[in-house]
XYZ file of C-alpha atoms in Angstrom:
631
model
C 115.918 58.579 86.806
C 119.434 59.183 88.762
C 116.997 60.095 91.750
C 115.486 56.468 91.553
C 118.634 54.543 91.499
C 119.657 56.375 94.249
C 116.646 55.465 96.226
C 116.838 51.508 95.296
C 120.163 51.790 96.502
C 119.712 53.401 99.849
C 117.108 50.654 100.559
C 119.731 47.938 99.820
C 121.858 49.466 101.823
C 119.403 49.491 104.945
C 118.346 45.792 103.896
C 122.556 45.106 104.156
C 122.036 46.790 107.549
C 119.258 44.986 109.249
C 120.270 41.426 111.864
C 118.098 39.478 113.499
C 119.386 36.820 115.985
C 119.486 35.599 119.032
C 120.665 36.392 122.446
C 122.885 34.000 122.446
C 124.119 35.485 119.271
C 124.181 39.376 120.537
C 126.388 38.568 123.335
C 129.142 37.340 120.594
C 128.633 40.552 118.636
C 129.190 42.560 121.709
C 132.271 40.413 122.193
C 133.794 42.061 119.145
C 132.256 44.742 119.505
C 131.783 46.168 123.403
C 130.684 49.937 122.017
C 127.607 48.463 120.743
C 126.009 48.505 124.646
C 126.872 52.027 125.056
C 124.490 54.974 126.776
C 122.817 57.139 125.185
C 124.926 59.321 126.381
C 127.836 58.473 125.252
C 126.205 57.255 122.177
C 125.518 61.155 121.554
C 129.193 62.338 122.736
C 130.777 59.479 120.398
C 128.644 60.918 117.655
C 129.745 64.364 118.216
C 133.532 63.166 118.457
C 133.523 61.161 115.618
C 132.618 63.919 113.375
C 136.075 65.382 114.009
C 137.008 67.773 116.356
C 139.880 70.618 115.761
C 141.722 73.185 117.730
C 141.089 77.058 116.510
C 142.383 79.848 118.323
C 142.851 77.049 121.456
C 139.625 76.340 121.517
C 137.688 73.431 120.046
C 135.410 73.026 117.436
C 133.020 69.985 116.617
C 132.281 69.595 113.174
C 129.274 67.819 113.750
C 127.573 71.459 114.657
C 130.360 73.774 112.068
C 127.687 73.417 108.955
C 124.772 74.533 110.800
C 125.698 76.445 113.905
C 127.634 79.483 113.484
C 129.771 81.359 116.621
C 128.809 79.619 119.042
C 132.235 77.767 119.686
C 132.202 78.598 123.541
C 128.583 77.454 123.979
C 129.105 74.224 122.143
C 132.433 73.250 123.854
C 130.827 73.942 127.478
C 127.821 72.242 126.372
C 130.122 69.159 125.096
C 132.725 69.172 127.785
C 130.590 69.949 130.535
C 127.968 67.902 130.097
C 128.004 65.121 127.177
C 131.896 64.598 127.799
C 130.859 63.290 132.163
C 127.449 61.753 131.069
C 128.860 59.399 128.501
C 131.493 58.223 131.423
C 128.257 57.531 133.577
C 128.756 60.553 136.216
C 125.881 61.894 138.187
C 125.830 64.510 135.131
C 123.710 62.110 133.049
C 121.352 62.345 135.718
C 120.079 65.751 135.155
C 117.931 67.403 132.263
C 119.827 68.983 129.603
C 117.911 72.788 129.702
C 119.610 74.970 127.025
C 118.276 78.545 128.009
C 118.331 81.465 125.419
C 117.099 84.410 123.251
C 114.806 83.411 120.482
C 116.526 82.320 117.340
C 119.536 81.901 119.121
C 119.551 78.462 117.484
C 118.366 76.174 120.421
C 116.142 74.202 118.357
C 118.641 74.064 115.553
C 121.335 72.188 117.904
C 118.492 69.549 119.214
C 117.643 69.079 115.241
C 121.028 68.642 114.729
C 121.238 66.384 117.530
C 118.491 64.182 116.441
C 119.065 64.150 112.667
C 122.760 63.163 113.590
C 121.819 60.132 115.852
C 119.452 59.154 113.036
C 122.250 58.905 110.976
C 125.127 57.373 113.345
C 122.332 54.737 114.107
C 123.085 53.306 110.742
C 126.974 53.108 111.433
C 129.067 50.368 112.747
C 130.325 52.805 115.570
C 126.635 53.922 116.474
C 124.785 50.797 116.149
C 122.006 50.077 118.573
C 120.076 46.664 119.151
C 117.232 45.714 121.065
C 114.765 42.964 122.365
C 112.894 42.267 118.718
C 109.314 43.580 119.088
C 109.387 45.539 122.179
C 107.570 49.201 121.728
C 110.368 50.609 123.677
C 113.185 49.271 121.996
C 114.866 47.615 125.218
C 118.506 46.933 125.766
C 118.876 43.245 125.371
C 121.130 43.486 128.443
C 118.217 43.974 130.767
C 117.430 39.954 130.405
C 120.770 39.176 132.391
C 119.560 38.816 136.266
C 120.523 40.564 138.655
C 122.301 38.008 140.180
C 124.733 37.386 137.198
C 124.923 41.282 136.287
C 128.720 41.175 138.605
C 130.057 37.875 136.275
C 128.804 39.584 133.163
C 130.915 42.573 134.130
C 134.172 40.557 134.701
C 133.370 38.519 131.502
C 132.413 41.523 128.942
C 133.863 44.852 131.004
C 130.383 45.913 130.599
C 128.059 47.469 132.824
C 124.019 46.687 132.849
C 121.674 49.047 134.337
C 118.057 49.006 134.244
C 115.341 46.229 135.143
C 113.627 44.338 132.396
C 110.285 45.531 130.738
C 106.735 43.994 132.627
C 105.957 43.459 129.084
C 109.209 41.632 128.002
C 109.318 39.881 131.609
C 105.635 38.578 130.151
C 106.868 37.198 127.100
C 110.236 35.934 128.497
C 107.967 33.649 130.191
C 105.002 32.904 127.741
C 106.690 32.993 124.235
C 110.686 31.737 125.751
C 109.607 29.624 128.467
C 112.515 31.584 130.615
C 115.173 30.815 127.996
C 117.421 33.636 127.839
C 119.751 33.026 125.081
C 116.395 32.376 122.915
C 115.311 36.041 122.765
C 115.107 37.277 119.584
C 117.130 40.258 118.949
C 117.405 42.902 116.092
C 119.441 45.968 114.729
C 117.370 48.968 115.272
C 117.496 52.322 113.476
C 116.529 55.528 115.071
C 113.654 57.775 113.454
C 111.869 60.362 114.459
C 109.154 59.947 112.078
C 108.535 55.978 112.654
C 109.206 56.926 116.898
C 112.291 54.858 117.133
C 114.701 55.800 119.731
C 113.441 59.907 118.936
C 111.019 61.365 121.003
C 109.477 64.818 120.797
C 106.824 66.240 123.734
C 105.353 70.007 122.669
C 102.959 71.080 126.031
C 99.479 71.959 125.158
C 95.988 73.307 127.060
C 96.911 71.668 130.646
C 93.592 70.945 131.079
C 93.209 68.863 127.758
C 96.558 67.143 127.499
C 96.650 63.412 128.285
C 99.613 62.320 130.699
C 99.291 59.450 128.287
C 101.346 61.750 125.658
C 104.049 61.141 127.566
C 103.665 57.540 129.412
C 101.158 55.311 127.081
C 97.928 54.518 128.123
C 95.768 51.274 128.578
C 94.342 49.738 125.548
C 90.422 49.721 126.658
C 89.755 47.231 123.161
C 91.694 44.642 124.713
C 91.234 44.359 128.348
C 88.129 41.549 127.118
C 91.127 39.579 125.503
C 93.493 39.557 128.218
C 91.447 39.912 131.534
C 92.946 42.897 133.167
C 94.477 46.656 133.059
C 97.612 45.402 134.666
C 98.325 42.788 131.661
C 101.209 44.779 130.181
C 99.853 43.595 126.386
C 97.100 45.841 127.507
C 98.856 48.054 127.735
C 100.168 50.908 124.501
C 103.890 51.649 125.392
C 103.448 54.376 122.907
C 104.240 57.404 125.399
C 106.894 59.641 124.180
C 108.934 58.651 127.126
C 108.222 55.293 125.838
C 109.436 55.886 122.287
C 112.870 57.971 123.006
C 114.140 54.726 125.017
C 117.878 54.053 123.861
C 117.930 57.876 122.302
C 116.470 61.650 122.689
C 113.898 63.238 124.074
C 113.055 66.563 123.328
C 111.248 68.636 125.751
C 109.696 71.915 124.033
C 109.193 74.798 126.371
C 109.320 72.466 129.039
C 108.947 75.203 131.662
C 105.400 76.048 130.241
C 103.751 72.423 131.140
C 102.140 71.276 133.570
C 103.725 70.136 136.887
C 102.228 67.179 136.789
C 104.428 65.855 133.693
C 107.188 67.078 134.944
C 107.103 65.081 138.247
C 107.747 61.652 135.935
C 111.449 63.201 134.840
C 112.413 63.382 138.805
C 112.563 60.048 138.657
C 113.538 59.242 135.187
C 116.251 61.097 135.647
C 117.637 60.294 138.974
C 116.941 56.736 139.012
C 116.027 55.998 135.498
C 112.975 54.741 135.540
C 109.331 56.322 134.916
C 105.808 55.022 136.231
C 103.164 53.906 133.742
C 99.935 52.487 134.717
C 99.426 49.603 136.839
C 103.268 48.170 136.909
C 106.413 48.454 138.204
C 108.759 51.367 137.834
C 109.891 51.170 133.869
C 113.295 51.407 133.140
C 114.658 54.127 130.490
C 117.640 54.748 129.406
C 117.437 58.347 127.359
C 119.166 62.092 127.044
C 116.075 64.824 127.875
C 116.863 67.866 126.174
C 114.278 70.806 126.530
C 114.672 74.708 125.591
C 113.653 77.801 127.198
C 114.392 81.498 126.963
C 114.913 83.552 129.835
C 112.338 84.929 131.178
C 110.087 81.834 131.232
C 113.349 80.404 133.276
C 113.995 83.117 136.049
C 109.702 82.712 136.968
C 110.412 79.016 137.192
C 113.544 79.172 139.261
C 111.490 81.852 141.250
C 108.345 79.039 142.228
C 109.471 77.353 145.288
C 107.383 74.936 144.258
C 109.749 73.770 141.357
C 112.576 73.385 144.071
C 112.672 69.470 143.208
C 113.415 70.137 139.632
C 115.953 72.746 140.002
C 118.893 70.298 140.951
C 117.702 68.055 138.978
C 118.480 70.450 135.661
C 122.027 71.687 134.041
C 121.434 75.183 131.883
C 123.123 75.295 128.957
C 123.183 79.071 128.031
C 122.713 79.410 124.317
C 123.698 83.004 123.796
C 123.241 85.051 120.150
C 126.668 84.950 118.239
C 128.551 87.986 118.327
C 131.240 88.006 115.843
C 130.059 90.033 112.596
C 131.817 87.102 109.975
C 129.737 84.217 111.390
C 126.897 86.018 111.426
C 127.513 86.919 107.729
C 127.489 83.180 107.419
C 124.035 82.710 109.445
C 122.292 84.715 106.917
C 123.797 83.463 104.092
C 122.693 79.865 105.266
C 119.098 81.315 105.314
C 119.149 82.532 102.008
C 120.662 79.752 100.378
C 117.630 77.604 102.178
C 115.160 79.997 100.776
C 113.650 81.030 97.158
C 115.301 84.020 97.130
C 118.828 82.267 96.686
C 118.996 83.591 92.683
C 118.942 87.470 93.602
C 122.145 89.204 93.985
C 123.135 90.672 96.870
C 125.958 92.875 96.316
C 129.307 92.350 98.254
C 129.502 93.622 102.087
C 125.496 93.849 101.970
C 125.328 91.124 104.597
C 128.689 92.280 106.510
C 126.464 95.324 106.984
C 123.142 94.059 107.780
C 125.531 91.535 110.635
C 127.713 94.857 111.624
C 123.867 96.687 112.934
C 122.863 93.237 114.478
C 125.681 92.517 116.467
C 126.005 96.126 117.944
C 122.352 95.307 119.328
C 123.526 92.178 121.484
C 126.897 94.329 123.030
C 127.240 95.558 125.889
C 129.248 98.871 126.588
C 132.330 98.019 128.067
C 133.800 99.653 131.949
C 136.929 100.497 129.337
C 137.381 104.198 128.188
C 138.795 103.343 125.429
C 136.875 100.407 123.856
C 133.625 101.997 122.449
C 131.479 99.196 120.574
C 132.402 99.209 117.612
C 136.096 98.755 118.572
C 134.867 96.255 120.650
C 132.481 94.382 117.708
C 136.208 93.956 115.882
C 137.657 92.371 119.020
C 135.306 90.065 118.851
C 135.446 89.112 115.164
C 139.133 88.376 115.637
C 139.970 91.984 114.079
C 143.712 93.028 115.241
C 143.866 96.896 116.478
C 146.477 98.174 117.870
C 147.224 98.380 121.933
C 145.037 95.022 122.059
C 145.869 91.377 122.151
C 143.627 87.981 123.257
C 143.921 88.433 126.744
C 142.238 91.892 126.480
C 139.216 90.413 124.236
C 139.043 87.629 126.998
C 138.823 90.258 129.532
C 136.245 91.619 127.357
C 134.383 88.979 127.300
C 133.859 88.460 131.225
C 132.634 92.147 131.852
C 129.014 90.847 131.292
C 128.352 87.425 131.322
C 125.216 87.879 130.053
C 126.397 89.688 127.001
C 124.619 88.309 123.663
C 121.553 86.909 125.802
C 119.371 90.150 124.039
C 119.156 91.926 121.285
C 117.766 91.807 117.561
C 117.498 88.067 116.231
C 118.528 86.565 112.575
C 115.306 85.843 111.676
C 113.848 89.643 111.777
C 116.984 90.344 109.948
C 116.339 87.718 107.361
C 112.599 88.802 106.723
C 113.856 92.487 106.434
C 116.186 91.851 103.393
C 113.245 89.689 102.203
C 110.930 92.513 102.359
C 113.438 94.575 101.098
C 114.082 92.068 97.744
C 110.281 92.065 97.071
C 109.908 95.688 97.506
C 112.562 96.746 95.071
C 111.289 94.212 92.532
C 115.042 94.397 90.571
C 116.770 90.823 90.975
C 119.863 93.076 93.077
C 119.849 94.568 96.542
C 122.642 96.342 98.542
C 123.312 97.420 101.818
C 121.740 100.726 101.631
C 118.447 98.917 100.597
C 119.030 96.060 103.513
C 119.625 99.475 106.159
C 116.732 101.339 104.951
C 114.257 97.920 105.411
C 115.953 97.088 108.928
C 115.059 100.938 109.730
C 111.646 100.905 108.480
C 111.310 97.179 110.238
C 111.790 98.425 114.307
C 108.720 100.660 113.893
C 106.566 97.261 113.295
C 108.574 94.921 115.942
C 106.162 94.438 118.832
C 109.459 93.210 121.544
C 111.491 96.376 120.903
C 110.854 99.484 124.071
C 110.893 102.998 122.384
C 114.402 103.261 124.708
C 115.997 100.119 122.694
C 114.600 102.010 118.975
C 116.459 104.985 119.687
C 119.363 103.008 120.295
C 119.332 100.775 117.212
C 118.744 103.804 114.946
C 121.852 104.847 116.114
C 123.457 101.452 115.151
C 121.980 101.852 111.720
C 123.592 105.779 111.566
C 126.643 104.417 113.027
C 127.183 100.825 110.149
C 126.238 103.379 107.692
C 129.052 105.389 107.963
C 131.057 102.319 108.094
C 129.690 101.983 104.580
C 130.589 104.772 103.308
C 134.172 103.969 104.031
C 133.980 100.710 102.701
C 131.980 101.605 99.467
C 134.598 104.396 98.791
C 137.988 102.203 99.050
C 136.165 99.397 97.030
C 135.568 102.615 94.280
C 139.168 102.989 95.040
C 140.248 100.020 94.948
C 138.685 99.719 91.750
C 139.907 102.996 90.246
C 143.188 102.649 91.397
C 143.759 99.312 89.233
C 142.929 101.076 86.353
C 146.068 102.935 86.699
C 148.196 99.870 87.966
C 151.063 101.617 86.238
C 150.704 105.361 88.251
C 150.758 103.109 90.886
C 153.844 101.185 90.054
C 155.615 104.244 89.134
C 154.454 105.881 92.547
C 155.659 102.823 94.307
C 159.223 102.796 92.850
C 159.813 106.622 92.870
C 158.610 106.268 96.927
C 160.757 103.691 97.192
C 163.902 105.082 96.195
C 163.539 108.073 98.239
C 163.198 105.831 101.305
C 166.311 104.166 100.857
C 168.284 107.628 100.291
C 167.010 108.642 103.543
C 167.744 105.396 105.352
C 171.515 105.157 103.577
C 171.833 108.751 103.791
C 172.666 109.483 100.267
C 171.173 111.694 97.431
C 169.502 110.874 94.497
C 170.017 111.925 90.493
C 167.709 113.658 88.958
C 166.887 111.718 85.745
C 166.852 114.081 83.014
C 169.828 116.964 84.508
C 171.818 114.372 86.400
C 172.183 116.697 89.178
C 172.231 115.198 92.747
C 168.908 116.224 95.271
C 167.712 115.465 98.905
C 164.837 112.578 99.293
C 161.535 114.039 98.597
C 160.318 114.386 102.252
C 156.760 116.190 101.027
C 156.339 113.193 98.644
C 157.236 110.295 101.548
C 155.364 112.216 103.898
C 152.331 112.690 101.153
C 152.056 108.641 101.214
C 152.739 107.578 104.716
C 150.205 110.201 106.165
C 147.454 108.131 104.275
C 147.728 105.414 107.014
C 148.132 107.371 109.436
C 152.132 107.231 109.927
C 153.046 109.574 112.784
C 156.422 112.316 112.360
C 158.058 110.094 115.175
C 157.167 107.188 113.424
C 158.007 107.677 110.028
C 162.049 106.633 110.665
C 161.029 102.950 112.090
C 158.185 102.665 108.655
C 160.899 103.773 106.836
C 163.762 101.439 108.152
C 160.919 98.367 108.117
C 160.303 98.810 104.601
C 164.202 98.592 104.010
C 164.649 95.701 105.874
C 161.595 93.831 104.295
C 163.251 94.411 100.210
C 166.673 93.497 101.834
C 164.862 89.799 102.864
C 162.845 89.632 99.883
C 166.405 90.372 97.719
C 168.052 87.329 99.696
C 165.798 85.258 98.616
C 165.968 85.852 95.357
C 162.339 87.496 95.284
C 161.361 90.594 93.834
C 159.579 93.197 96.060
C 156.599 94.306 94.100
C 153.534 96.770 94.884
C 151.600 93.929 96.852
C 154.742 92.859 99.014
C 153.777 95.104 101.989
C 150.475 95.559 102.707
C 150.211 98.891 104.750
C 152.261 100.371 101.701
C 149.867 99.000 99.437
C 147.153 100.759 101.108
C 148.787 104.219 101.940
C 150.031 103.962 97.497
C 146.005 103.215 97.378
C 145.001 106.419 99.101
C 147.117 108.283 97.819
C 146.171 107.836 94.093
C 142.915 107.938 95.192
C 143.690 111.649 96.566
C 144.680 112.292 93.721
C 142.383 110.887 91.513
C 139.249 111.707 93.479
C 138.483 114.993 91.149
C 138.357 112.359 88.134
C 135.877 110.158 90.209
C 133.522 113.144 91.320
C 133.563 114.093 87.606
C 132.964 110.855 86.242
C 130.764 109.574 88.719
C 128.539 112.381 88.506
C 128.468 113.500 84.721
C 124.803 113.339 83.521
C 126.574 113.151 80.254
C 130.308 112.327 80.482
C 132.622 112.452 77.184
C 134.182 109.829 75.942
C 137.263 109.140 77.935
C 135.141 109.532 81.159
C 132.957 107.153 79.727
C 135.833 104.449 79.008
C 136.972 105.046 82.467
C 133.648 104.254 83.977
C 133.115 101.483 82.238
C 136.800 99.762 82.729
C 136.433 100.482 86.619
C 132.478 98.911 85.970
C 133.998 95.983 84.210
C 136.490 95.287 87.260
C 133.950 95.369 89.902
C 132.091 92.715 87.770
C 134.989 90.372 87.545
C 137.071 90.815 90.662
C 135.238 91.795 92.850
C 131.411 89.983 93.035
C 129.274 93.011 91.607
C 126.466 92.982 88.804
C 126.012 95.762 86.374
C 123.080 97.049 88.340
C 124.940 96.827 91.924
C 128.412 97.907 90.304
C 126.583 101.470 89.086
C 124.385 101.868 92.073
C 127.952 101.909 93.951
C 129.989 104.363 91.534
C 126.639 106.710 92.056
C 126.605 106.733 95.748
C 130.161 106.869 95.721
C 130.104 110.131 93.435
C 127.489 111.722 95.608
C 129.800 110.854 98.757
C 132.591 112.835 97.174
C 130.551 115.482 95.796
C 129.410 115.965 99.705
């Protein structure tokens, strides 16, 4: 019953909400409160900024979008700065369509979701709060009722600007049901909704030659033209257009660029002067953000009609490129999954870091660089640090093709291949040799991919599954290597007191004769080769190390085997040099005796509990693994 208590008291809470009043009455809430007769522009940017914004990496990132809309940090910040930021301060930018222009499910229509959903929400906050003339189908600004002539006093009085002309409809009733008083009006707190068309607006084009320009402007009400006389009575009249409804809020435009010219011709106007024509009346004032999407193609023939000339200045494009950093991809399709009823399978660890790996090599570009090949170039992007590069390179990067991440293979087809690929194997655990061999068998059936663009990707897949291999192997080594935390200890120490012979120059006892010996250069050299430690660069390693247990000794710290990482790693390898005979053998065994047995199972047990495996995922990797080695 928690689920009806929580209902009762969300309905309390918009009851607690709710004021009625009168003009009179409005004008001393905006005294207190001067946000209240905001745009809708800057009723969105408020929103957005109110969520919280914070500085990563220099640049920002809105919270209102971080749940649902993953690396597109440059998009959003343009699309914020550049356009929401100078609209809600009443420049000529809040005077143009909002277009955002990309590839398919590059997460255009999530952003306007999130855009509506959000003002839904802020609508019920003191900071977003919106009121208008009570019973008017297009949710007027009460400001409109202030003539013209007193608009300059009101501005001295309140520091508040009034744009717009009053409603033929609310002009009526001024008249009939106020006999011209004013401060009379009744007034009330609105709440935006999609769903009850308050302040939300959504146009989808249809057949051209069925639509109604009605869907977008209201139409007469036939039924009561007896009642009141005439088509140009506005109570005649339904103000029930979409145009109508999204007063005060959003409009959405979907595929605007595949209507018909004829509703486009009303946003020239609403957008440059604000104000629409409907029926027999005056120009109708409006005061709404029109969003619409489009991908590219459909965009370029537009731009290319000279008869669309008129609209073109009269539109900003937003480009909405894919994402193109591997982790927040990972995090796209992990959103998806969590949405969906597959979120009780498990999906063994780096499956999706895979699957995002093969996608995001499909929407880069080769760089002019020699030396950056893509997938150097995928790691620069996902904030990876390689040697010989820094930000300004990635930056540089970045600006070779400003079209970069504008093509290439989408999260949804991802997303239905590790579907297919769960219901195929019909085992409640996938991993990313199942997810690769579903996206393979998936570009044979996708109808938008050239034979040209299939070779290409089957490369990609060749290419993330030898990046695979590599990881599956150190996670088996990772794993093995554990097991003998103390051969690694003892490999550690006995490394480490050879290094600091060398650096002091001294010579070590042996422990059992006591005779003095030279540091063990095969043994250093055996460890430092794993990560790759050069002849001419072995003295600086060596010296680094040194310096780093000299600062952990001052401060009273003990250096340990996870104090330096790239030792770590190279003490790692080299075990797992070592020990790779014992991992073929045990890996491999049909029937292994009973100390390989113990040993499979305590590596088994610690892939289970450190690091995110099942028992069905944690086996399927010590196989591969074993085959790898067995190679």
């Amino acid at each position: 019953m928690d689920i009806l208590r929580k209902i009762a008291r969300y309905r309390e809470e918009e009851e607690r909400l709710r004021w009625e009043g009168t003009f009179a009455e409005y004008l001393e809430i905006l005294k207190e409160k001067p946000w209240v007769a905001q745009s809708a522009h800057s009723r969105v940017y408020n929103m957005i900024k109110d969520a919280g914004v914070e500085e990563v990496n220099g640049r920002k990132r809105y919270k209102f979008f971080s749940q649902h809309l993953f690396g597109l940090e440059e998009a959003l910040e343009r699309l914020v700065e550049e356009y929401f930021h100078p609209a809600a301060k009443r420049l000529d930018v809040r005077k143009r369509i909002l277009l955002l222009m990309g590839p398919v499910g590059g997460g255009k229509s999530t952003l306007v979701t999130l855009l509506k959903r959000g003002l839904e929400e802020y609508s019920k906050t003191e900071r977003g709060a919106v009121y208008a003339i009570k019973g008017c189908p297009m949710h007027e600004d009460p400001l409109h009722l202030i003539p013209h002539h007193l608009r300059d006093d009101f501005y001295r009085e309140y520091g508040i600007r009034i744009e717009g002309e009053l409603s033929p409809l609310n002009m009526m009733r001024l008249e009939k049901e106020y006999g011209g008083r004013i401060e009379d009006v009744m007034v009330e707190r609105i709440f935006f909704s999609e769903n009850r068309r308050v302040g939300i607006g959504t146009f989808s084009p249809s057949d051209p030659k069925s639509q109604d320009i009605a869907d977008l402007t209201g139409s007469i009400d036939f039924s009561t033209i007896a009642e009141y006389g005439s088509e140009s009575d506005p109570r005649a009249y339904r103000f029930d257009g979409e145009l109508n409804k999204a007063n005060r809020g959003i409009m959405e435009f979907q595929e605007m660029l595949k209507c018909d010219e004829k509703f486009l011709w009303h946003l020239l106007s609403l957008t440059q002067e604000g104000n629409f024509k409907a029926g027999r009346f005056a120009l109708i004032s409006a005061d709404e953000l029109i969003v619409a999407h489009t991908n590219e193609t459909e965009y370029r023939s537009f731009i290319s009609n000279k008869k669309n000339e008129a609209l073109h200045s009269r539109i900003i494009v937003m480009p909405i490129p894919y994402n193109l950093r591997v982790s927040e991809e990972e995090r796209i399709y992990e959103k998806m999954i969590r949405e969906s009823d597959v979120a009780d399978v498990h999906i063994a660890p780096h499956t999706l870091r895979i699957a995002a790996m093969f996608t995001i090599l499909t929407r880069l570009k080769e760089s002019k660089r020699p030396d950056v090949d893509l997938l150097k170039k995928m790691r620069l992007y996902d904030g990876e640090m390689i040697e010989g590069f820094n930000e300004v390179d990635v930056e540089e990067l970045k600006k070779e093709h400003p079209d970069e991440g504008m093509s290439g293979i989408d999260p949804r087809y991802v997303i239905n291949r590790i579907s297919a690929c769960i219901i195929r194997k019909e085992v409640p655990s996938i991993n990313a040799l199942d997810v690769l061999r579903s996206l393979k068998e998936g570009l044979d059936q996708h109808p938008s991919i050239s034979k040209e663009d299939r070779e290409r990707y089957l490369n990609f897949i060749s290419l993330v599954r030898k990046e695979y291999d590599e990881i599956a192997k150190q996670e088996v080594q990772k794993a093995f290597v554990y097991s003998y935390e103390e051969s690694a200890k003892t490999l550690m120490d006995n490394y480490l007191d050879n290094v600091e012979a060398y650096c002091n120059k001294t010579k070590l006892r042996d422990p059992l004769t006591g005779e003095e010996m030279n540091p063990d250069e095969k043994l250093m050299r055996s460890i430092e080769e794993q990560i790759g430690i050069s002849e001419n660069a072995k003295k600086a390693f060596r010296e680094e190390i040194l310096i780093r247990i000299s600062a952990y000794a001052r401060k009273g710290q003990k250096f340990d085997y996870n104090s330096h990482e790239r030792l770590r790693e190279a003490i790692q390898k080299k075990l797992f040099a070592d020990l790779k005979d014992i991992v073929k053998i045990t890996t491999s065994t049909k029937t292994p005796d009973e100390q390989q047995l113990k040993k499979i199972n305590e590596v088994v047990a610690r892939l289970i509990d450190e690091y995110g495996y099942n028992s069905t995922s944690a086996n399927e990797l010590l196989r591969y693994v074993g085959s790898l080695l067995n190679r």
